[in-house]
Protein backbone atom coordinates (compact mmCIF):
# COMPACT_ATOMS: atom_id res chain seq x y z
CA UNK A 1 0.00 0.00 0.00
CA UNK A 2 2.76 2.54 0.74
CA UNK A 3 4.26 1.86 -2.71
CA UNK A 4 0.88 2.34 -4.39
CA UNK A 5 0.36 5.61 -2.53
CA UNK A 6 3.85 6.78 -3.51
CA UNK A 7 3.13 6.16 -7.20
CA UNK A 8 -0.21 7.99 -7.09
CA UNK A 9 1.21 10.97 -5.21
CA UNK A 10 4.24 11.19 -7.51
CA UNK A 11 1.86 11.25 -10.48
CA UNK A 12 -0.08 14.14 -8.87
CA UNK A 13 3.09 16.22 -8.53
CA UNK A 14 4.23 15.35 -12.05
CA UNK A 15 0.87 16.47 -13.44
CA UNK A 16 1.04 19.74 -11.50
CA UNK A 17 4.63 20.31 -12.64
CA UNK A 18 3.63 19.92 -16.29
CA UNK A 19 0.83 22.42 -15.81
CA UNK A 20 3.26 24.93 -14.28
CA UNK A 21 6.06 24.15 -16.76
CA UNK A 22 8.34 22.89 -14.02
CA UNK A 23 10.74 19.94 -14.00
CA UNK A 24 10.68 17.03 -11.58
CA UNK A 25 13.66 15.04 -10.32
CA UNK A 26 13.11 12.04 -8.03
CA UNK A 27 15.98 12.14 -5.54
CA UNK A 28 14.76 9.08 -3.68
CA UNK A 29 11.52 7.07 -3.65
CA UNK A 30 8.78 9.61 -2.92
CA UNK A 31 11.24 12.50 -2.47
CA UNK A 32 11.03 15.00 -5.31
CA UNK A 33 12.84 18.16 -6.34
CA UNK A 34 10.63 20.40 -8.51
CA UNK A 35 12.18 23.38 -10.30
CA UNK A 36 10.79 26.31 -12.25
CA UNK A 37 13.42 28.84 -13.16
CA UNK A 38 15.25 29.75 -9.97
CA UNK A 39 12.44 28.48 -7.74
CA UNK A 40 12.89 25.06 -6.13
CA UNK A 41 10.33 23.04 -4.16
CA UNK A 42 11.12 19.91 -2.19
CA UNK A 43 8.35 17.43 -1.46
CA UNK A 44 8.43 14.12 0.35
CA UNK A 45 5.23 12.33 -0.45
CA UNK A 46 2.64 14.81 0.78
CA UNK A 47 4.81 16.39 3.46
CA UNK A 48 5.54 19.93 2.32
CA UNK A 49 7.40 23.03 3.50
CA UNK A 50 4.36 25.31 3.43
CA UNK A 51 3.57 24.68 7.10
CA UNK A 52 6.10 25.29 9.85
CA UNK A 53 7.06 22.25 11.89
CA UNK A 54 5.80 23.96 15.05
CA UNK A 55 2.37 24.42 13.45
CA UNK A 56 2.29 20.81 12.28
CA UNK A 57 3.15 19.65 15.82
CA UNK A 58 0.37 21.85 17.20
CA UNK A 59 -2.16 20.37 14.78
CA UNK A 60 -1.06 16.85 15.73
CA UNK A 61 -2.33 17.43 19.30
CA UNK A 62 -6.12 17.13 18.97
CA UNK A 63 -7.05 18.53 22.43
CA UNK A 64 -4.85 21.56 21.76
CA UNK A 65 -6.54 21.98 18.38
CA UNK A 66 -9.97 22.02 20.01
CA UNK A 67 -8.76 24.56 22.58
CA UNK A 68 -7.50 26.88 19.84
CA UNK A 69 -10.68 26.47 17.80
CA UNK A 70 -12.79 27.23 20.87
CA UNK A 71 -10.70 30.34 21.54
CA UNK A 72 -11.50 31.42 17.97
CA UNK A 73 -15.24 30.87 18.64
CA UNK A 74 -15.45 28.12 16.02
CA UNK A 75 -18.00 25.27 16.24
CA UNK A 76 -16.59 22.05 17.73
CA UNK A 77 -18.14 19.05 19.51
CA UNK A 78 -18.13 18.80 23.29
CA UNK A 79 -15.03 16.80 24.20
CA UNK A 80 -12.89 15.44 27.03
CA UNK A 81 -9.32 14.16 27.09
CA UNK A 82 -8.51 11.17 29.33
CA UNK A 83 -5.87 8.53 29.92
CA UNK A 84 -6.33 5.03 28.52
CA UNK A 85 -5.73 3.48 31.96
CA UNK A 86 -8.47 5.51 33.67
CA UNK A 87 -11.80 5.80 31.85
CA UNK A 88 -13.84 7.06 34.83
CA UNK A 89 -14.05 10.65 33.61
CA UNK A 90 -14.94 9.41 30.13
CA UNK A 91 -17.67 7.21 31.63
CA UNK A 92 -19.19 10.24 33.37
CA UNK A 93 -18.99 12.20 30.12
CA UNK A 94 -20.78 9.37 28.31
CA UNK A 95 -23.45 8.97 31.00
CA UNK A 96 -24.25 12.68 30.97
CA UNK A 97 -25.23 12.41 27.29
CA UNK A 98 -26.20 12.91 24.65
CA UNK A 99 -24.97 9.79 22.93
CA UNK A 100 -23.50 8.41 20.75
CA UNK A 101 -19.88 9.44 21.27
CA UNK A 102 -16.60 8.94 19.44
CA UNK A 103 -13.30 7.81 20.98
CA UNK A 104 -10.01 8.53 19.21
CA UNK A 105 -6.30 8.83 20.00
CA UNK A 106 -5.24 12.39 20.75
CA UNK A 107 -2.46 11.95 18.20
CA UNK A 108 -2.68 10.21 14.88
CA UNK A 109 -4.21 10.38 11.45
CA UNK A 110 -5.93 8.32 8.80
CA UNK A 111 -8.73 7.18 11.09
CA UNK A 112 -6.53 4.71 12.99
CA UNK A 113 -7.98 3.83 16.38
CA UNK A 114 -11.16 5.88 15.89
CA UNK A 115 -14.43 4.28 17.04
CA UNK A 116 -17.87 5.88 16.80
CA UNK A 117 -21.40 4.83 17.85
CA UNK A 118 -20.39 4.46 21.51
CA UNK A 119 -23.49 4.36 23.71
CA UNK A 120 -22.57 2.37 26.82
CA UNK A 121 -19.70 1.76 29.25
CA UNK A 122 -18.78 -1.62 27.76
CA UNK A 123 -18.40 -0.10 24.29
CA UNK A 124 -16.37 2.75 25.82
CA UNK A 125 -13.91 0.36 27.48
CA UNK A 126 -13.44 -1.60 24.25
CA UNK A 127 -12.97 1.59 22.23
CA UNK A 128 -10.40 2.89 24.72
CA UNK A 129 -8.40 -0.34 24.45
CA UNK A 130 -8.48 -0.08 20.65
CA UNK A 131 -7.40 3.56 20.57
CA UNK A 132 -4.65 2.99 23.16
CA UNK A 133 -2.73 0.92 20.60
CA UNK A 134 -1.89 4.23 18.89
CA UNK A 135 -1.67 6.65 21.81
CA UNK A 136 -2.23 6.36 25.59
CA UNK A 137 -3.91 9.75 25.83
CA UNK A 138 -7.39 9.58 24.34
CA UNK A 139 -10.28 11.84 23.40
CA UNK A 140 -14.02 11.29 23.75
CA UNK A 141 -16.40 13.64 21.96
CA UNK A 142 -20.06 13.89 21.06
CA UNK A 143 -20.78 12.29 17.69
CA UNK A 144 -22.09 14.80 15.16
CA UNK A 145 -24.81 13.81 12.71
CA UNK A 146 -24.39 14.24 8.97
CA UNK A 147 -21.85 13.71 6.22
CA UNK A 148 -18.15 14.42 6.41
CA UNK A 149 -16.88 17.33 4.31
CA UNK A 150 -13.16 17.83 3.74
CA UNK A 151 -12.45 21.52 3.07
CA UNK A 152 -8.98 22.16 1.67
CA UNK A 153 -7.64 25.61 2.54
CA UNK A 154 -4.54 27.23 1.05
CA UNK A 155 -3.30 30.70 2.02
CA UNK A 156 -6.65 31.89 3.30
CA UNK A 157 -8.83 30.53 0.48
CA UNK A 158 -10.90 27.37 0.00
CA UNK A 159 -9.55 25.50 -3.05
CA UNK A 160 -11.67 22.33 -2.90
CA UNK A 161 -14.42 20.58 -0.95
CA UNK A 162 -15.14 16.86 -0.80
CA UNK A 163 -18.23 15.12 0.50
CA UNK A 164 -16.83 11.90 1.95
CA UNK A 165 -19.48 9.21 2.40
CA UNK A 166 -19.14 6.45 4.95
CA UNK A 167 -17.85 3.08 3.71
CA UNK A 168 -20.57 0.63 2.70
CA UNK A 169 -21.15 -2.74 1.06
CA UNK A 170 -23.96 -3.66 -1.32
CA UNK A 171 -25.87 -6.86 -0.81
CA UNK A 172 -26.21 -9.62 -3.39
CA UNK A 173 -29.00 -11.48 -1.56
CA UNK A 174 -26.84 -14.43 -0.51
CA UNK A 175 -23.58 -13.18 1.06
CA UNK A 176 -23.19 -12.12 4.68
CA UNK A 177 -21.85 -8.68 5.57
CA UNK A 178 -18.60 -10.38 6.57
CA UNK A 179 -18.31 -12.09 3.18
CA UNK A 180 -19.05 -8.83 1.36
CA UNK A 181 -16.36 -7.08 3.39
CA UNK A 182 -13.85 -9.86 2.65
CA UNK A 183 -14.65 -9.48 -1.05
CA UNK A 184 -13.99 -5.74 -0.87
CA UNK A 185 -10.79 -6.37 1.09
CA UNK A 186 -9.61 -8.84 -1.56
CA UNK A 187 -10.48 -6.37 -4.31
CA UNK A 188 -8.31 -3.73 -2.67
CA UNK A 189 -5.39 -6.12 -2.23
CA UNK A 190 -5.55 -7.16 -5.90
CA UNK A 191 -6.00 -3.61 -7.20
CA UNK A 192 -2.90 -1.88 -8.48
CA UNK A 193 -4.26 1.67 -8.23
CA UNK A 194 -6.24 3.83 -5.85
CA UNK A 195 -8.55 1.03 -4.70
CA UNK A 196 -5.63 -0.62 -2.94
CA UNK A 197 -4.65 2.27 -0.70
CA UNK A 198 -6.59 1.27 2.43
CA UNK A 199 -7.43 -2.08 4.03
CA UNK A 200 -11.03 -2.86 4.86
CA UNK A 201 -11.09 -4.75 8.14
CA UNK A 202 -13.98 -5.34 10.54
CA UNK A 203 -12.83 -3.19 13.45
CA UNK A 204 -14.81 -1.90 16.44
CA UNK A 205 -16.11 1.05 14.45
CA UNK A 206 -17.56 -1.49 12.03
CA UNK A 207 -19.07 -3.73 14.73
CA UNK A 208 -20.70 -0.82 16.56
CA UNK A 209 -22.03 0.67 13.31
CA UNK A 210 -23.66 -2.65 12.44
CA UNK A 211 -25.08 -3.02 15.96
CA UNK A 212 -26.66 0.40 15.70
CA UNK A 213 -28.40 -0.70 12.48
CA UNK A 214 -29.59 -3.94 14.10
CA UNK A 215 -27.17 -5.99 12.03
CA UNK A 216 -24.07 -8.12 12.53
CA UNK A 217 -21.31 -9.58 10.38
CA UNK A 218 -23.56 -12.61 9.86
CA UNK A 219 -26.49 -10.60 8.47
CA UNK A 220 -27.38 -11.20 4.81
CA UNK A 221 -28.42 -7.94 3.09
CA UNK A 222 -30.96 -8.12 0.29
CA UNK A 223 -29.79 -7.74 -3.29
CA UNK A 224 -28.79 -4.09 -3.97
CA UNK A 225 -29.31 -3.17 -0.29
CA UNK A 226 -26.69 -0.66 0.84
CA UNK A 227 -25.23 -1.29 4.31
CA UNK A 228 -22.93 1.34 5.88
CA UNK A 229 -20.23 -0.64 7.68
CA UNK A 230 -18.04 2.12 9.14
CA UNK A 231 -18.30 5.74 10.20
CA UNK A 232 -14.61 6.55 9.60
CA UNK A 233 -14.44 7.88 6.05
CA UNK A 234 -10.68 7.37 5.76
CA UNK A 235 -11.48 3.76 4.85
CA UNK A 236 -13.95 4.53 2.06
CA UNK A 237 -13.27 4.13 -1.65
CA UNK A 238 -13.10 6.60 -4.52
CA UNK A 239 -16.74 6.01 -5.49
CA UNK A 240 -17.74 7.31 -2.05
CA UNK A 241 -15.95 10.65 -2.45
CA UNK A 242 -17.64 13.48 -4.34
CA UNK A 243 -15.95 16.70 -5.39
CA UNK A 244 -17.99 19.86 -4.77
CA UNK A 245 -15.39 22.30 -6.06
CA UNK A 246 -15.70 25.33 -3.80
CA UNK A 247 -19.46 24.94 -3.32
CA UNK A 248 -19.77 25.74 0.37
CA UNK A 249 -21.53 28.57 2.11
CA UNK A 250 -19.47 31.72 2.77
CA UNK A 251 -19.96 31.06 6.51
CA UNK A 252 -18.58 27.52 6.41
CA UNK A 253 -15.73 28.55 4.15
CA UNK A 254 -14.86 31.38 6.54
CA UNK A 255 -14.87 28.95 9.48
CA UNK A 256 -12.49 26.59 7.68
CA UNK A 257 -10.17 29.47 6.83
CA UNK A 258 -10.34 30.71 10.44
CA UNK A 259 -9.56 27.23 11.77
CA UNK A 260 -6.50 27.02 9.52
CA UNK A 261 -5.32 30.45 10.68
CA UNK A 262 -5.92 29.59 14.36
CA UNK A 263 -3.33 26.82 14.05
CA UNK A 264 -0.86 28.99 12.12
CA UNK A 265 -1.15 26.89 8.95
CA UNK A 266 -0.96 27.89 5.29
CA UNK A 267 -2.33 24.57 4.02
CA UNK A 268 -4.85 22.40 5.86
CA UNK A 269 -7.64 19.92 5.33
CA UNK A 270 -10.48 20.90 7.65
CA UNK A 271 -12.96 18.12 8.40
CA UNK A 272 -16.52 19.20 9.10
CA UNK A 273 -19.51 17.00 9.93
CA UNK A 274 -22.76 18.50 8.68
CA UNK A 275 -26.13 17.56 7.23
CA UNK A 276 -25.47 19.89 4.27
CA UNK A 277 -22.39 21.76 3.01
CA UNK A 278 -23.96 24.93 4.45
CA UNK A 279 -22.80 24.53 8.03
CA UNK A 280 -21.57 22.10 10.68
CA UNK A 281 -19.01 21.34 13.38
CA UNK A 282 -15.25 21.06 12.89
CA UNK A 283 -13.91 17.67 14.00
CA UNK A 284 -10.32 17.79 12.75
CA UNK A 285 -7.70 20.02 11.12
CA UNK A 286 -5.08 18.14 9.10
CA UNK A 287 -1.73 19.90 8.74
CA UNK A 288 -0.54 17.30 6.21
CA UNK A 289 -3.72 16.80 4.17
CA UNK A 290 -3.87 13.82 1.84
CA UNK A 291 -4.12 15.53 -1.53
CA UNK A 292 -4.73 12.25 -3.36
CA UNK A 293 -8.24 12.11 -1.85
CA UNK A 294 -9.15 15.08 -4.04
CA UNK A 295 -8.11 13.17 -7.16
CA UNK A 296 -9.67 9.82 -6.25
CA UNK A 297 -13.35 10.67 -6.51
CA UNK A 298 -16.48 9.11 -7.99
CA UNK A 299 -16.30 11.33 -11.07
CA UNK A 300 -12.62 11.82 -11.97
CA UNK A 301 -13.55 14.38 -14.63
CA UNK A 302 -14.97 16.59 -11.86
CA UNK A 303 -11.90 16.30 -9.63
CA UNK A 304 -10.11 19.50 -8.66
CA UNK A 305 -6.38 19.42 -9.48
CA UNK A 306 -5.42 20.70 -6.05
CA UNK A 307 -1.74 19.86 -6.51
CA UNK A 308 -1.47 22.69 -9.06
CA UNK A 309 -2.20 25.62 -6.69
CA UNK A 310 -0.32 23.88 -3.88
CA UNK A 311 2.79 23.45 -6.03
CA UNK A 312 2.44 27.03 -7.27
CA UNK A 313 2.49 28.19 -3.65
CA UNK A 314 5.51 26.00 -2.95
CA UNK A 315 7.44 27.41 -5.87
CA UNK A 316 6.62 30.92 -4.75
CA UNK A 317 7.35 30.11 -1.12
CA UNK A 318 10.56 30.90 0.66
CA UNK A 319 10.02 27.55 2.44
XYZ file of C-alpha atoms in Angstrom:
319
model
C 0.000 0.000 0.000
C 2.755 2.544 0.737
C 4.261 1.857 -2.711
C 0.884 2.342 -4.393
C 0.364 5.609 -2.526
C 3.850 6.777 -3.514
C 3.125 6.164 -7.198
C -0.209 7.988 -7.090
C 1.211 10.971 -5.209
C 4.239 11.187 -7.510
C 1.857 11.254 -10.484
C -0.075 14.140 -8.868
C 3.090 16.216 -8.528
C 4.228 15.345 -12.049
C 0.865 16.471 -13.443
C 1.037 19.744 -11.501
C 4.628 20.313 -12.642
C 3.629 19.917 -16.294
C 0.829 22.425 -15.810
C 3.263 24.926 -14.278
C 6.055 24.155 -16.761
C 8.337 22.888 -14.022
C 10.738 19.943 -14.003
C 10.681 17.030 -11.579
C 13.661 15.036 -10.320
C 13.110 12.044 -8.034
C 15.984 12.143 -5.544
C 14.761 9.081 -3.680
C 11.518 7.069 -3.653
C 8.776 9.610 -2.920
C 11.238 12.496 -2.465
C 11.031 15.000 -5.313
C 12.841 18.155 -6.341
C 10.632 20.398 -8.506
C 12.176 23.377 -10.296
C 10.791 26.306 -12.253
C 13.418 28.841 -13.163
C 15.249 29.754 -9.974
C 12.444 28.482 -7.743
C 12.889 25.056 -6.130
C 10.331 23.041 -4.159
C 11.120 19.906 -2.191
C 8.354 17.429 -1.461
C 8.434 14.124 0.347
C 5.232 12.329 -0.450
C 2.636 14.810 0.779
C 4.809 16.394 3.460
C 5.543 19.931 2.318
C 7.397 23.027 3.498
C 4.359 25.312 3.430
C 3.570 24.685 7.105
C 6.097 25.294 9.849
C 7.059 22.247 11.895
C 5.799 23.963 15.050
C 2.373 24.421 13.453
C 2.294 20.807 12.284
C 3.152 19.650 15.818
C 0.372 21.853 17.198
C -2.164 20.367 14.779
C -1.061 16.849 15.732
C -2.331 17.430 19.300
C -6.120 17.126 18.974
C -7.050 18.533 22.433
C -4.850 21.558 21.762
C -6.542 21.976 18.380
C -9.973 22.022 20.015
C -8.764 24.560 22.577
C -7.497 26.876 19.841
C -10.677 26.474 17.800
C -12.793 27.228 20.871
C -10.700 30.343 21.544
C -11.497 31.419 17.969
C -15.242 30.874 18.644
C -15.454 28.120 16.024
C -18.004 25.267 16.239
C -16.588 22.047 17.728
C -18.140 19.054 19.508
C -18.131 18.800 23.295
C -15.032 16.799 24.203
C -12.893 15.445 27.026
C -9.320 14.156 27.092
C -8.513 11.172 29.327
C -5.871 8.532 29.925
C -6.330 5.031 28.523
C -5.729 3.484 31.958
C -8.473 5.507 33.672
C -11.801 5.798 31.850
C -13.837 7.057 34.830
C -14.046 10.646 33.611
C -14.937 9.406 30.129
C -17.675 7.210 31.633
C -19.193 10.240 33.369
C -18.993 12.202 30.116
C -20.780 9.373 28.306
C -23.447 8.968 31.000
C -24.246 12.679 30.971
C -25.230 12.410 27.289
C -26.205 12.907 24.654
C -24.966 9.787 22.929
C -23.497 8.414 20.746
C -19.880 9.437 21.272
C -16.596 8.945 19.437
C -13.298 7.813 20.978
C -10.013 8.531 19.210
C -6.299 8.833 19.995
C -5.239 12.392 20.747
C -2.461 11.952 18.195
C -2.685 10.206 14.875
C -4.213 10.378 11.448
C -5.926 8.317 8.804
C -8.733 7.183 11.092
C -6.531 4.706 12.987
C -7.979 3.826 16.383
C -11.162 5.880 15.888
C -14.431 4.282 17.043
C -17.867 5.878 16.801
C -21.398 4.832 17.854
C -20.389 4.463 21.513
C -23.488 4.358 23.708
C -22.571 2.370 26.820
C -19.695 1.764 29.253
C -18.783 -1.617 27.756
C -18.396 -0.095 24.293
C -16.372 2.746 25.823
C -13.905 0.364 27.476
C -13.440 -1.604 24.253
C -12.968 1.595 22.225
C -10.402 2.893 24.715
C -8.403 -0.336 24.447
C -8.475 -0.085 20.652
C -7.396 3.563 20.569
C -4.650 2.988 23.157
C -2.730 0.917 20.602
C -1.890 4.227 18.894
C -1.674 6.653 21.813
C -2.226 6.356 25.586
C -3.914 9.749 25.833
C -7.392 9.585 24.343
C -10.276 11.839 23.402
C -14.017 11.290 23.749
C -16.399 13.638 21.956
C -20.065 13.889 21.058
C -20.775 12.287 17.694
C -22.088 14.800 15.161
C -24.807 13.813 12.711
C -24.387 14.239 8.974
C -21.851 13.709 6.221
C -18.145 14.420 6.413
C -16.881 17.330 4.315
C -13.158 17.833 3.742
C -12.447 21.520 3.070
C -8.977 22.160 1.667
C -7.641 25.614 2.543
C -4.543 27.232 1.048
C -3.299 30.696 2.018
C -6.650 31.888 3.296
C -8.830 30.526 0.482
C -10.895 27.369 -0.005
C -9.552 25.501 -3.049
C -11.670 22.327 -2.905
C -14.416 20.584 -0.946
C -15.139 16.859 -0.803
C -18.226 15.118 0.497
C -16.831 11.898 1.951
C -19.480 9.213 2.404
C -19.139 6.453 4.948
C -17.850 3.078 3.706
C -20.565 0.626 2.701
C -21.147 -2.739 1.062
C -23.963 -3.656 -1.319
C -25.868 -6.865 -0.808
C -26.206 -9.616 -3.394
C -28.998 -11.477 -1.565
C -26.844 -14.433 -0.512
C -23.578 -13.180 1.057
C -23.185 -12.117 4.682
C -21.848 -8.680 5.572
C -18.601 -10.375 6.572
C -18.306 -12.085 3.179
C -19.053 -8.826 1.362
C -16.357 -7.077 3.389
C -13.852 -9.865 2.649
C -14.653 -9.484 -1.053
C -13.987 -5.742 -0.870
C -10.791 -6.367 1.090
C -9.613 -8.841 -1.562
C -10.483 -6.367 -4.312
C -8.310 -3.732 -2.668
C -5.391 -6.122 -2.227
C -5.554 -7.160 -5.902
C -6.002 -3.608 -7.196
C -2.901 -1.878 -8.479
C -4.265 1.665 -8.233
C -6.237 3.834 -5.852
C -8.553 1.027 -4.697
C -5.633 -0.625 -2.939
C -4.648 2.268 -0.699
C -6.590 1.275 2.428
C -7.426 -2.081 4.026
C -11.034 -2.855 4.861
C -11.095 -4.750 8.142
C -13.978 -5.336 10.541
C -12.831 -3.195 13.453
C -14.811 -1.900 16.444
C -16.110 1.047 14.450
C -17.563 -1.494 12.029
C -19.066 -3.726 14.728
C -20.703 -0.818 16.564
C -22.032 0.668 13.314
C -23.663 -2.655 12.445
C -25.078 -3.017 15.965
C -26.664 0.404 15.695
C -28.399 -0.704 12.477
C -29.594 -3.940 14.098
C -27.168 -5.992 12.029
C -24.072 -8.119 12.526
C -21.315 -9.576 10.380
C -23.558 -12.612 9.863
C -26.486 -10.596 8.470
C -27.384 -11.200 4.808
C -28.419 -7.945 3.087
C -30.961 -8.117 0.293
C -29.792 -7.739 -3.290
C -28.786 -4.090 -3.967
C -29.310 -3.166 -0.289
C -26.693 -0.657 0.839
C -25.233 -1.294 4.306
C -22.926 1.339 5.880
C -20.226 -0.642 7.678
C -18.035 2.121 9.143
C -18.303 5.742 10.202
C -14.609 6.555 9.596
C -14.444 7.879 6.047
C -10.678 7.367 5.762
C -11.483 3.756 4.851
C -13.947 4.526 2.059
C -13.273 4.126 -1.654
C -13.099 6.603 -4.520
C -16.738 6.010 -5.488
C -17.744 7.311 -2.045
C -15.947 10.655 -2.454
C -17.642 13.479 -4.341
C -15.949 16.705 -5.388
C -17.987 19.859 -4.772
C -15.386 22.301 -6.064
C -15.702 25.330 -3.804
C -19.461 24.944 -3.318
C -19.766 25.736 0.373
C -21.529 28.569 2.110
C -19.470 31.719 2.773
C -19.962 31.064 6.509
C -18.576 27.524 6.414
C -15.727 28.553 4.145
C -14.859 31.381 6.537
C -14.873 28.952 9.481
C -12.489 26.589 7.678
C -10.171 29.473 6.832
C -10.343 30.710 10.436
C -9.561 27.225 11.772
C -6.501 27.023 9.524
C -5.324 30.448 10.679
C -5.923 29.590 14.359
C -3.332 26.819 14.053
C -0.864 28.989 12.115
C -1.146 26.894 8.947
C -0.958 27.889 5.292
C -2.332 24.574 4.018
C -4.854 22.404 5.865
C -7.635 19.924 5.328
C -10.481 20.902 7.651
C -12.956 18.115 8.405
C -16.523 19.196 9.097
C -19.513 16.998 9.933
C -22.763 18.499 8.680
C -26.129 17.560 7.226
C -25.470 19.888 4.269
C -22.387 21.764 3.008
C -23.962 24.934 4.454
C -22.804 24.529 8.033
C -21.570 22.096 10.684
C -19.009 21.345 13.379
C -15.251 21.056 12.891
C -13.909 17.665 14.005
C -10.316 17.789 12.747
C -7.702 20.022 11.121
C -5.079 18.140 9.103
C -1.732 19.903 8.741
C -0.539 17.300 6.211
C -3.720 16.803 4.174
C -3.872 13.819 1.841
C -4.124 15.534 -1.531
C -4.727 12.253 -3.356
C -8.244 12.106 -1.849
C -9.155 15.076 -4.039
C -8.106 13.174 -7.164
C -9.667 9.817 -6.247
C -13.350 10.671 -6.507
C -16.483 9.108 -7.987
C -16.304 11.328 -11.071
C -12.617 11.816 -11.968
C -13.554 14.379 -14.630
C -14.965 16.588 -11.864
C -11.897 16.295 -9.626
C -10.106 19.495 -8.659
C -6.383 19.417 -9.485
C -5.421 20.701 -6.048
C -1.736 19.856 -6.505
C -1.466 22.691 -9.061
C -2.201 25.623 -6.694
C -0.323 23.881 -3.877
C 2.794 23.453 -6.029
C 2.438 27.033 -7.270
C 2.489 28.188 -3.646
C 5.506 25.997 -2.950
C 7.445 27.409 -5.875
C 6.616 30.919 -4.746
C 7.352 30.107 -1.124
C 10.561 30.901 0.658
C 10.017 27.547 2.443
